[in-house]
mmCIF file of C-alpha atoms in Angstrom:
data_model
loop_
_atom_site.group_PDB
_atom_site.id
_atom_site.type_symbol
_atom_site.label_atom_id
_atom_site.label_comp_id
_atom_site.label_asym_id
_atom_site.label_seq_id
_atom_site.Cartn_x
_atom_site.Cartn_y
_atom_site.Cartn_z
ATOM 1 C CA MET A 992 0.000 0.000 0.000
ATOM 2 C CA THR A 993 1.322 3.438 -0.887
ATOM 3 C CA THR A 994 1.621 6.158 1.741
ATOM 4 C CA PRO A 995 -1.475 8.375 1.762
ATOM 5 C CA ARG A 996 -0.697 11.874 0.615
ATOM 6 C CA TYR A 997 -2.295 15.124 -0.394
ATOM 7 C CA PHE A 998 -1.219 18.095 -2.462
ATOM 8 C CA VAL A 999 -1.033 21.637 -1.165
ATOM 9 C CA ASN A 1000 -0.508 24.388 -3.732
ATOM 10 C CA GLY A 1001 0.729 21.683 -6.073
ATOM 11 C CA GLU A 1002 3.256 20.145 -3.675
ATOM 12 C CA ALA A 1003 2.891 16.580 -2.376
ATOM 13 C CA ARG A 1004 2.734 16.016 1.384
ATOM 14 C CA THR A 1005 2.328 12.885 3.535
ATOM 15 C CA LEU A 1006 -1.127 12.634 5.065
ATOM 16 C CA ALA A 1007 -1.516 12.201 8.815
ATOM 17 C CA SER A 1008 -4.644 10.421 10.024
ATOM 18 C CA ASP A 1009 -7.680 12.554 10.876
ATOM 19 C CA MET A 1010 -6.013 15.658 9.499
ATOM 20 C CA THR A 1011 -8.284 18.690 9.269
ATOM 21 C CA VAL A 1012 -7.802 21.785 7.142
ATOM 22 C CA SER A 1013 -6.806 23.637 10.334
ATOM 23 C CA ASP A 1014 -4.117 21.020 11.055
ATOM 24 C CA LEU A 1015 -2.889 21.363 7.508
ATOM 25 C CA LEU A 1016 -2.664 25.146 7.728
ATOM 26 C CA HIS A 1017 -0.692 24.922 10.983
ATOM 27 C CA ALA A 1018 1.657 22.405 9.390
ATOM 28 C CA GLU A 1019 2.301 24.874 6.583
ATOM 29 C CA GLY A 1020 3.021 27.744 8.962
ATOM 30 C CA VAL A 1021 -0.268 29.502 8.189
ATOM 31 C CA HIS A 1022 -1.945 30.180 11.514
ATOM 32 C CA PRO A 1023 -5.684 30.695 11.033
ATOM 33 C CA GLU A 1024 -6.141 32.800 14.144
ATOM 34 C CA GLU A 1025 -3.457 35.268 13.009
ATOM 35 C CA VAL A 1026 -3.844 35.264 9.276
ATOM 36 C CA LYS A 1027 -6.432 37.392 7.551
ATOM 37 C CA GLY A 1028 -7.120 37.408 3.867
ATOM 38 C CA VAL A 1029 -6.539 33.711 3.293
ATOM 39 C CA ALA A 1030 -8.917 31.284 1.613
ATOM 40 C CA VAL A 1031 -8.794 27.531 1.154
ATOM 41 C CA ALA A 1032 -10.172 25.283 -1.557
ATOM 42 C CA LEU A 1033 -10.345 21.511 -1.194
ATOM 43 C CA ASN A 1034 -10.695 19.743 -4.547
ATOM 44 C CA ASN A 1035 -12.024 22.912 -6.238
ATOM 45 C CA THR A 1036 -14.532 23.676 -3.483
ATOM 46 C CA VAL A 1037 -14.044 26.596 -1.132
ATOM 47 C CA ILE A 1038 -13.974 25.590 2.539
ATOM 48 C CA ARG A 1039 -15.324 28.431 4.656
ATOM 49 C CA ARG A 1040 -13.167 29.583 7.546
ATOM 50 C CA ALA A 1041 -15.760 28.319 10.050
ATOM 51 C CA GLU A 1042 -15.410 24.813 8.588
ATOM 52 C CA TRP A 1043 -11.603 24.611 8.725
ATOM 53 C CA SER A 1044 -11.483 22.801 12.072
ATOM 54 C CA ARG A 1045 -13.997 20.179 10.901
ATOM 55 C CA ALA A 1046 -13.139 19.550 7.242
ATOM 56 C CA LEU A 1047 -11.013 16.423 6.876
ATOM 57 C CA VAL A 1048 -8.246 16.011 4.307
ATOM 58 C CA ASN A 1049 -8.275 12.669 2.506
ATOM 59 C CA ASP A 1050 -5.828 10.647 0.448
ATOM 60 C CA GLY A 1051 -5.242 12.295 -2.925
ATOM 61 C CA ASP A 1052 -6.943 15.582 -2.025
ATOM 62 C CA ARG A 1053 -5.785 18.765 -3.686
ATOM 63 C CA VAL A 1054 -5.704 21.797 -1.429
ATOM 64 C CA GLU A 1055 -5.214 25.396 -2.532
ATOM 65 C CA ILE A 1056 -4.268 28.097 -0.021
ATOM 66 C CA VAL A 1057 -4.553 31.552 -1.542
ATOM 67 C CA THR A 1058 -4.344 35.206 -0.629
ATOM 68 C CA ALA A 1059 -4.418 38.619 -2.293
ATOM 69 C CA GLN A 1060 -1.346 39.637 -4.234
ATOM 70 C CA GLN A 1061 -0.431 42.451 -6.569
ATOM 71 C CA GLY A 1062 -2.653 42.427 -9.605
ATOM 72 C CA GLY A 1063 -4.225 44.647 -12.219
ATOM 73 C CA MET B 1068 -22.615 74.658 -4.241
ATOM 74 C CA GLU B 1069 -22.148 72.114 -6.996
ATOM 75 C CA GLN B 1070 -23.491 68.715 -6.043
ATOM 76 C CA GLU B 1071 -20.777 66.123 -5.594
ATOM 77 C CA ASP B 1072 -20.445 63.936 -8.687
ATOM 78 C CA LEU B 1073 -20.227 60.543 -7.010
ATOM 79 C CA PHE B 1074 -19.577 57.331 -8.890
ATOM 80 C CA ASN B 1075 -21.984 54.654 -7.668
ATOM 81 C CA VAL B 1076 -20.886 51.146 -8.414
ATOM 82 C CA GLY B 1077 -21.523 47.865 -6.654
ATOM 83 C CA GLY B 1078 -23.052 49.557 -3.623
ATOM 84 C CA LEU B 1079 -20.117 51.956 -3.209
ATOM 85 C CA ALA B 1080 -20.295 55.716 -3.661
ATOM 86 C CA LEU B 1081 -16.851 56.766 -4.833
ATOM 87 C CA ARG B 1082 -15.449 60.257 -5.268
ATOM 88 C CA SER B 1083 -12.759 58.980 -7.616
ATOM 89 C CA ARG B 1084 -13.539 57.572 -11.046
ATOM 90 C CA LEU B 1085 -10.065 56.136 -11.428
ATOM 91 C CA LEU B 1086 -9.593 52.491 -10.474
ATOM 92 C CA ILE B 1087 -6.008 51.418 -10.231
ATOM 93 C CA GLY B 1088 -4.101 48.130 -10.179
ATOM 94 C CA SER B 1089 -1.512 47.125 -7.586
ATOM 95 C CA SER B 1090 0.864 45.240 -9.877
ATOM 96 C CA GLY B 1091 4.281 45.913 -11.367
ATOM 97 C CA TYR B 1092 5.521 48.923 -9.401
ATOM 98 C CA PRO B 1093 9.258 49.359 -8.802
ATOM 99 C CA SER B 1094 8.683 48.830 -5.063
ATOM 100 C CA PRO B 1095 5.832 48.440 -2.562
ATOM 101 C CA GLN B 1096 6.603 51.950 -1.278
ATOM 102 C CA ILE B 1097 6.192 53.461 -4.748
ATOM 103 C CA MET B 1098 2.964 51.510 -5.199
ATOM 104 C CA MET B 1099 1.601 53.014 -1.985
ATOM 105 C CA GLU B 1100 2.597 56.531 -3.009
ATOM 106 C CA ALA B 1101 1.203 56.092 -6.511
ATOM 107 C CA VAL B 1102 -2.132 54.760 -5.269
ATOM 108 C CA GLU B 1103 -2.364 57.712 -2.914
ATOM 109 C CA ALA B 1104 -1.470 60.202 -5.674
ATOM 110 C CA SER B 1105 -4.063 58.627 -7.984
ATOM 111 C CA GLY B 1106 -6.828 59.372 -5.504
ATOM 112 C CA SER B 1107 -8.265 55.958 -6.334
ATOM 113 C CA GLU B 1108 -10.628 54.365 -3.833
ATOM 114 C CA LEU B 1109 -10.861 50.978 -5.529
ATOM 115 C CA LEU B 1110 -7.684 48.960 -5.950
ATOM 116 C CA THR B 1111 -7.442 45.722 -7.915
ATOM 117 C CA VAL B 1112 -5.603 42.716 -6.495
ATOM 118 C CA ALA B 1113 -4.997 39.206 -7.794
ATOM 119 C CA ILE B 1114 -5.732 35.969 -5.942
ATOM 120 C CA ARG B 1115 -2.670 33.715 -5.873
ATOM 121 C CA ARG B 1116 -1.266 30.783 -3.939
ATOM 122 C CA VAL B 1117 0.315 31.634 -0.590
ATOM 123 C CA ASN B 1118 4.078 31.212 -0.781
ATOM 124 C CA LEU B 1119 4.437 28.301 1.644
ATOM 125 C CA SER B 1120 8.242 28.352 1.588
ATOM 126 C CA ASP B 1121 8.166 31.793 3.208
ATOM 127 C CA THR B 1122 5.131 32.832 5.220
ATOM 128 C CA SER B 1123 7.086 35.351 7.288
ATOM 129 C CA GLY B 1124 7.127 38.300 4.880
ATOM 130 C CA GLU B 1125 4.914 41.380 5.018
ATOM 131 C CA SER B 1126 1.726 40.600 3.161
ATOM 132 C CA LEU B 1127 0.247 42.891 0.539
ATOM 133 C CA LEU B 1128 -2.910 43.116 2.628
ATOM 134 C CA GLY B 1129 -0.936 44.187 5.678
ATOM 135 C CA LEU B 1130 0.585 46.946 3.591
ATOM 136 C CA LEU B 1131 -2.709 48.070 2.099
ATOM 137 C CA THR B 1132 -4.599 48.464 5.368
ATOM 138 C CA SER B 1133 -3.130 51.963 5.749
ATOM 139 C CA LEU B 1134 -4.666 53.095 2.445
ATOM 140 C CA PRO B 1135 -8.263 54.384 2.260
ATOM 141 C CA VAL B 1136 -9.170 51.983 -0.548
ATOM 142 C CA HIS B 1137 -11.637 49.180 -1.140
ATOM 143 C CA LEU B 1138 -10.195 46.051 -2.691
ATOM 144 C CA LEU B 1139 -11.387 44.738 -6.022
ATOM 145 C CA PRO B 1140 -10.114 41.182 -6.477
ATOM 146 C CA ASN B 1141 -9.718 39.979 -10.045
ATOM 147 C CA THR B 1142 -9.818 36.622 -11.794
ATOM 148 C CA ALA B 1143 -6.723 37.400 -13.871
ATOM 149 C CA GLY B 1144 -5.073 34.322 -15.301
ATOM 150 C CA CYS B 1145 -8.319 32.372 -15.681
ATOM 151 C CA TYR B 1146 -9.049 30.792 -19.051
ATOM 152 C CA THR B 1147 -12.338 29.070 -18.293
ATOM 153 C CA ALA B 1148 -15.569 29.994 -16.558
ATOM 154 C CA ARG B 1149 -14.937 27.189 -14.076
ATOM 155 C CA GLU B 1150 -11.548 28.620 -13.036
ATOM 156 C CA ALA B 1151 -12.926 32.148 -12.825
ATOM 157 C CA VAL B 1152 -15.831 31.087 -10.614
ATOM 158 C CA LEU B 1153 -13.511 29.204 -8.236
ATOM 159 C CA VAL B 1154 -11.128 32.183 -7.998
ATOM 160 C CA ALA B 1155 -14.062 34.533 -7.375
ATOM 161 C CA GLU B 1156 -15.332 32.288 -4.591
ATOM 162 C CA LEU B 1157 -11.847 32.171 -3.036
ATOM 163 C CA ALA B 1158 -11.614 35.965 -3.306
ATOM 164 C CA ARG B 1159 -14.967 36.402 -1.569
ATOM 165 C CA GLU B 1160 -13.858 34.124 1.261
ATOM 166 C CA ALA B 1161 -10.387 35.677 1.599
ATOM 167 C CA LEU B 1162 -11.353 39.346 1.331
ATOM 168 C CA GLU B 1163 -14.955 39.293 2.539
ATOM 169 C CA THR B 1164 -16.232 41.173 -0.484
ATOM 170 C CA ASP B 1165 -18.807 40.336 -3.143
ATOM 171 C CA LEU B 1166 -16.991 42.551 -5.633
ATOM 172 C CA ILE B 1167 -15.176 40.761 -8.408
ATOM 173 C CA LYS B 1168 -13.390 42.014 -11.488
ATOM 174 C CA LEU B 1169 -14.205 39.192 -13.874
ATOM 175 C CA GLU B 1170 -11.585 38.375 -16.484
ATOM 176 C CA VAL B 1171 -11.730 35.234 -18.572
ATOM 177 C CA ILE B 1172 -8.885 35.294 -21.032
ATOM 178 C CA GLY B 1173 -9.028 33.720 -24.470
ATOM 179 C CA ASP B 1174 -5.410 33.696 -25.593
ATOM 180 C CA ASP B 1175 -1.938 34.671 -24.412
ATOM 181 C CA GLU B 1176 -1.051 36.999 -27.274
ATOM 182 C CA THR B 1177 -3.957 39.432 -27.037
ATOM 183 C CA LEU B 1178 -5.227 38.584 -23.539
ATOM 184 C CA MET B 1179 -8.643 39.336 -24.992
ATOM 185 C CA PRO B 1180 -11.685 37.850 -23.279
ATOM 186 C CA ASP B 1181 -13.149 34.512 -24.277
ATOM 187 C CA VAL B 1182 -16.697 35.757 -24.770
ATOM 188 C CA GLU B 1183 -18.399 32.388 -24.398
ATOM 189 C CA GLN B 1184 -16.651 31.620 -21.099
ATOM 190 C CA LEU B 1185 -16.990 35.220 -19.904
ATOM 191 C CA LEU B 1186 -20.775 35.250 -20.327
ATOM 192 C CA GLN B 1187 -21.101 31.861 -18.674
ATOM 193 C CA ALA B 1188 -18.956 32.915 -15.696
ATOM 194 C CA ALA B 1189 -20.808 36.236 -15.333
ATOM 195 C CA ARG B 1190 -24.155 34.444 -15.233
ATOM 196 C CA THR B 1191 -22.972 31.940 -12.602
ATOM 197 C CA LEU B 1192 -21.397 34.631 -10.408
ATOM 198 C CA ILE B 1193 -24.406 36.968 -10.569
ATOM 199 C CA ASP B 1194 -26.655 34.044 -9.631
ATOM 200 C CA SER B 1195 -24.356 33.380 -6.637
ATOM 201 C CA GLY B 1196 -24.732 36.955 -5.395
ATOM 202 C CA PHE B 1197 -21.485 38.450 -6.680
ATOM 203 C CA THR B 1198 -21.177 42.067 -7.751
ATOM 204 C CA VAL B 1199 -19.573 41.533 -11.118
ATOM 205 C CA MET B 1200 -17.445 44.096 -12.918
ATOM 206 C CA ALA B 1201 -16.747 42.435 -16.233
ATOM 207 C CA TYR B 1202 -13.692 43.030 -18.402
ATOM 208 C CA ALA B 1203 -15.026 42.767 -21.948
ATOM 209 C CA ASN B 1204 -14.190 43.116 -25.616
ATOM 210 C CA ASP B 1205 -15.057 46.453 -27.194
ATOM 211 C CA ASP B 1206 -18.054 44.795 -28.800
ATOM 212 C CA PRO B 1207 -21.467 46.427 -28.253
ATOM 213 C CA VAL B 1208 -23.296 43.089 -28.398
ATOM 214 C CA THR B 1209 -21.175 41.389 -25.730
ATOM 215 C CA CYS B 1210 -21.270 44.488 -23.545
ATOM 216 C CA ARG B 1211 -25.051 44.704 -23.892
ATOM 217 C CA LYS B 1212 -25.429 41.056 -22.872
ATOM 218 C CA LEU B 1213 -23.265 41.593 -19.781
ATOM 219 C CA ALA B 1214 -25.233 44.711 -18.853
ATOM 220 C CA ASP B 1215 -28.623 43.004 -19.331
ATOM 221 C CA MET B 1216 -27.465 40.039 -17.272
ATOM 222 C CA GLY B 1217 -26.967 42.314 -14.278
ATOM 223 C CA CYS B 1218 -23.271 43.116 -14.171
ATOM 224 C CA ALA B 1219 -22.573 46.043 -11.826
ATOM 225 C CA ALA B 1220 -20.198 47.468 -14.421
ATOM 226 C CA VAL B 1221 -19.142 46.552 -17.920
ATOM 227 C CA MET B 1222 -15.534 47.330 -18.792
ATOM 228 C CA PRO B 1223 -14.586 47.201 -22.460
ATOM 229 C CA LEU B 1224 -10.914 47.370 -23.368
ATOM 230 C CA ALA B 1225 -9.332 50.365 -25.105
ATOM 231 C CA SER B 1226 -6.573 48.109 -26.470
ATOM 232 C CA PRO B 1227 -4.877 44.926 -25.225
ATOM 233 C CA ILE B 1228 -3.881 44.689 -21.548
ATOM 234 C CA GLY B 1229 -0.520 46.313 -20.883
ATOM 235 C CA SER B 1230 -0.119 47.482 -24.487
ATOM 236 C CA GLY B 1231 -0.452 51.192 -23.731
ATOM 237 C CA MET B 1232 -1.855 51.721 -27.215
ATOM 238 C CA GLY B 1233 -4.704 53.875 -25.978
ATOM 239 C CA LEU B 1234 -8.115 53.965 -27.655
ATOM 240 C CA THR B 1235 -7.656 51.872 -30.798
ATOM 241 C CA ASN B 1236 -11.369 51.894 -31.598
ATOM 242 C CA PRO B 1237 -12.978 55.021 -30.165
ATOM 243 C CA TYR B 1238 -15.908 54.513 -32.526
ATOM 244 C CA ASN B 1239 -16.835 51.223 -30.831
ATOM 245 C CA LEU B 1240 -16.320 52.682 -27.368
ATOM 246 C CA ALA B 1241 -18.640 55.586 -28.237
ATOM 247 C CA LEU B 1242 -21.237 53.187 -29.655
ATOM 248 C CA ILE B 1243 -21.143 51.054 -26.510
ATOM 249 C CA ARG B 1244 -21.762 54.128 -24.376
ATOM 250 C CA GLU B 1245 -24.633 55.266 -26.583
ATOM 251 C CA LEU B 1246 -26.264 51.841 -26.572
ATOM 252 C CA ILE B 1247 -25.785 51.219 -22.838
ATOM 253 C CA PRO B 1248 -26.702 54.464 -21.099
ATOM 254 C CA ASP B 1249 -28.069 52.764 -17.980
ATOM 255 C CA VAL B 1250 -25.204 50.643 -16.596
ATOM 256 C CA PRO B 1251 -21.819 51.885 -15.354
ATOM 257 C CA LEU B 1252 -19.182 51.560 -18.063
ATOM 258 C CA LEU B 1253 -15.443 51.748 -17.507
ATOM 259 C CA VAL B 1254 -12.606 51.587 -19.967
ATOM 260 C CA ASP B 1255 -10.312 48.864 -18.705
ATOM 261 C CA ALA B 1256 -6.952 48.053 -20.290
ATOM 262 C CA GLY B 1257 -4.805 49.684 -22.917
ATOM 263 C CA ILE B 1258 -4.551 53.188 -21.456
ATOM 264 C CA GLY B 1259 -1.044 54.511 -22.183
ATOM 265 C CA THR B 1260 -1.011 58.077 -20.970
ATOM 266 C CA ALA B 1261 -3.179 60.777 -19.449
ATOM 267 C CA SER B 1262 -4.814 61.946 -22.686
ATOM 268 C CA ASP B 1263 -6.095 58.394 -23.331
ATOM 269 C CA ALA B 1264 -7.890 58.446 -19.979
ATOM 270 C CA ALA B 1265 -9.305 61.915 -20.624
ATOM 271 C CA ARG B 1266 -10.504 60.912 -24.071
ATOM 272 C CA ALA B 1267 -12.324 57.844 -22.757
ATOM 273 C CA MET B 1268 -14.016 59.969 -20.103
ATOM 274 C CA GLU B 1269 -15.002 62.500 -22.774
ATOM 275 C CA LEU B 1270 -16.879 59.669 -24.508
ATOM 276 C CA GLY B 1271 -19.062 59.496 -21.415
ATOM 277 C CA TYR B 1272 -17.471 56.551 -19.628
ATOM 278 C CA ASP B 1273 -18.107 56.422 -15.906
ATOM 279 C CA GLY B 1274 -14.548 55.562 -15.021
ATOM 280 C CA ILE B 1275 -11.160 54.201 -16.003
ATOM 281 C CA LEU B 1276 -9.353 51.120 -14.768
ATOM 282 C CA LEU B 1277 -5.618 51.053 -15.423
ATOM 283 C CA ASN B 1278 -2.424 49.669 -14.001
ATOM 284 C CA THR B 1279 0.603 49.416 -16.302
ATOM 285 C CA ALA B 1280 0.387 53.012 -17.548
ATOM 286 C CA VAL B 1281 1.161 54.107 -13.986
ATOM 287 C CA SER B 1282 3.192 51.250 -12.532
ATOM 288 C CA GLN B 1283 5.620 51.085 -15.466
ATOM 289 C CA ALA B 1284 5.855 54.831 -16.094
ATOM 290 C CA LYS B 1285 9.283 56.375 -15.585
ATOM 291 C CA HIS B 1286 7.826 58.187 -12.576
ATOM 292 C CA PRO B 1287 4.799 56.216 -11.352
ATOM 293 C CA VAL B 1288 3.739 58.678 -8.666
ATOM 294 C CA GLN B 1289 3.714 61.606 -11.102
ATOM 295 C CA MET B 1290 1.845 59.566 -13.706
ATOM 296 C CA ALA B 1291 -0.703 58.564 -11.055
ATOM 297 C CA LYS B 1292 -1.379 62.228 -10.416
ATOM 298 C CA ALA B 1293 -1.571 62.918 -14.161
ATOM 299 C CA MET B 1294 -4.170 60.160 -14.507
ATOM 300 C CA ARG B 1295 -6.205 61.513 -11.632
ATOM 301 C CA LEU B 1296 -6.306 64.947 -13.242
ATOM 302 C CA ALA B 1297 -7.030 63.516 -16.700
ATOM 303 C CA VAL B 1298 -9.976 61.478 -15.442
ATOM 304 C CA GLU B 1299 -11.344 64.537 -13.639
ATOM 305 C CA ALA B 1300 -10.802 66.774 -16.683
ATOM 306 C CA GLY B 1301 -12.437 64.279 -19.017
ATOM 307 C CA ARG B 1302 -15.397 63.894 -16.696
ATOM 308 C CA PHE B 1303 -15.870 67.665 -16.442
ATOM 309 C CA ALA B 1304 -15.613 68.007 -20.224
ATOM 310 C CA TRP B 1305 -18.220 65.291 -20.765
ATOM 311 C CA ARG B 1306 -20.642 66.901 -18.335
ATOM 312 C CA ALA B 1307 -19.981 70.352 -19.774
ATOM 313 C CA GLY B 1308 -20.780 69.146 -23.305
ATOM 314 C CA ARG B 1309 -18.304 69.759 -26.101
ATOM 315 C CA ILE B 1310 -19.044 72.070 -29.014
ATOM 316 C CA PRO B 1311 -19.941 70.480 -32.343
ATOM 317 C CA ARG B 1312 -17.136 70.096 -34.850
ATOM 318 C CA ARG B 1313 -17.232 72.425 -37.896
ATOM 319 C CA ARG B 1314 -15.325 72.186 -41.113
ATOM 320 C CA TYR B 1315 -14.701 75.940 -41.348
ATOM 321 C CA ALA B 1316 -13.413 78.526 -38.943
ATOM 322 C CA GLN B 1317 -15.719 80.687 -36.914
ATOM 323 C CA ALA B 1318 -14.247 83.839 -35.389
ATOM 324 C CA SER B 1319 -14.601 84.086 -31.632
ATOM 325 C CA SER B 1320 -14.284 87.898 -31.585
ATOM 326 C CA PRO B 1321 -17.276 89.927 -32.818
ATOM 327 C CA PHE B 1322 -17.205 91.296 -36.377
ATOM 328 C CA GLU B 1323 -19.086 94.424 -35.352
ATOM 329 C CA GLY B 1324 -17.045 97.379 -34.244
ATOM 330 C CA ARG B 1325 -13.849 96.170 -35.791
ATOM 331 C CA VAL B 1326 -11.264 98.774 -36.752
ATOM 332 C CA GLU B 1327 -10.818 99.615 -40.431
ATOM 333 C CA ALA B 1328 -7.556 101.124 -41.555
ATOM 334 C CA THR B 1329 -7.856 103.748 -44.294
ATOM 335 C CA PRO B 1330 -6.539 102.478 -47.632
ATOM 336 C CA THR B 1331 -3.409 104.307 -48.664
#
């Protein structure tokens, strides 16, 4: 059996069991209680901030963590 | 006293009719100064992946909190309605705003909109409660469809994004204004210098959205001020009503009472 993994902003990571979106953000150094202006999509669906501590990450999931940057 | 000429768009009442982008300035400091000099109250930003290898740096949002501007997130870089809708939803969640500058690009050379995908994305976003400001081709039919659909603003291009070519088809832009008198129209993309912005405003556009003309100017802060003045001048000229063009001269000084020299 292959190690379960997920992808965050295109990079592969090893999946821990019962990992939530909040856990994932902490692991990436993005602290939800401090960071404003961040949004998360799990497999092309936006996960609202209020759901971060409940939404589970599964094997093969693709997670996008985005923020505002310079743009025209 | 003259009543203040406010620009109402997407539930905002703005004093400035110049919308400016936040990209491509020589430094964040110059961006801040240029935005301030522009007088703009609506600043466009892109939605991009967080740089996970370095989450320590000062964020753009942190920097922008000191400016008296509303943020207008865009869907730049999207090629399909599906991508644009996802980016808009992420923007709404990240920035807590229903405003979205909708761009759905058709090809890399012209960066012109893919009309089919643009209309589809606009429909979906409006149905989901977004306030859509749609970047469009300078085509009266497409612009009319976007306006009828319920876009908060329709924003035809003057010329391709970043080209600085100015108003390549002022005839179309004038037609679009004439045919859509009831929905805010902005010229978005292609403005090269102040006179381009003034000219678009003189056609009766409600506002101008630009970025490169300021951010890549030799002196961005000075150009930002020039754009602010040009947009104001063009707006005043439009409201004042220009004189009709004539083919022959017409003296401004009266003929009566003119001096006649005695023939020698």
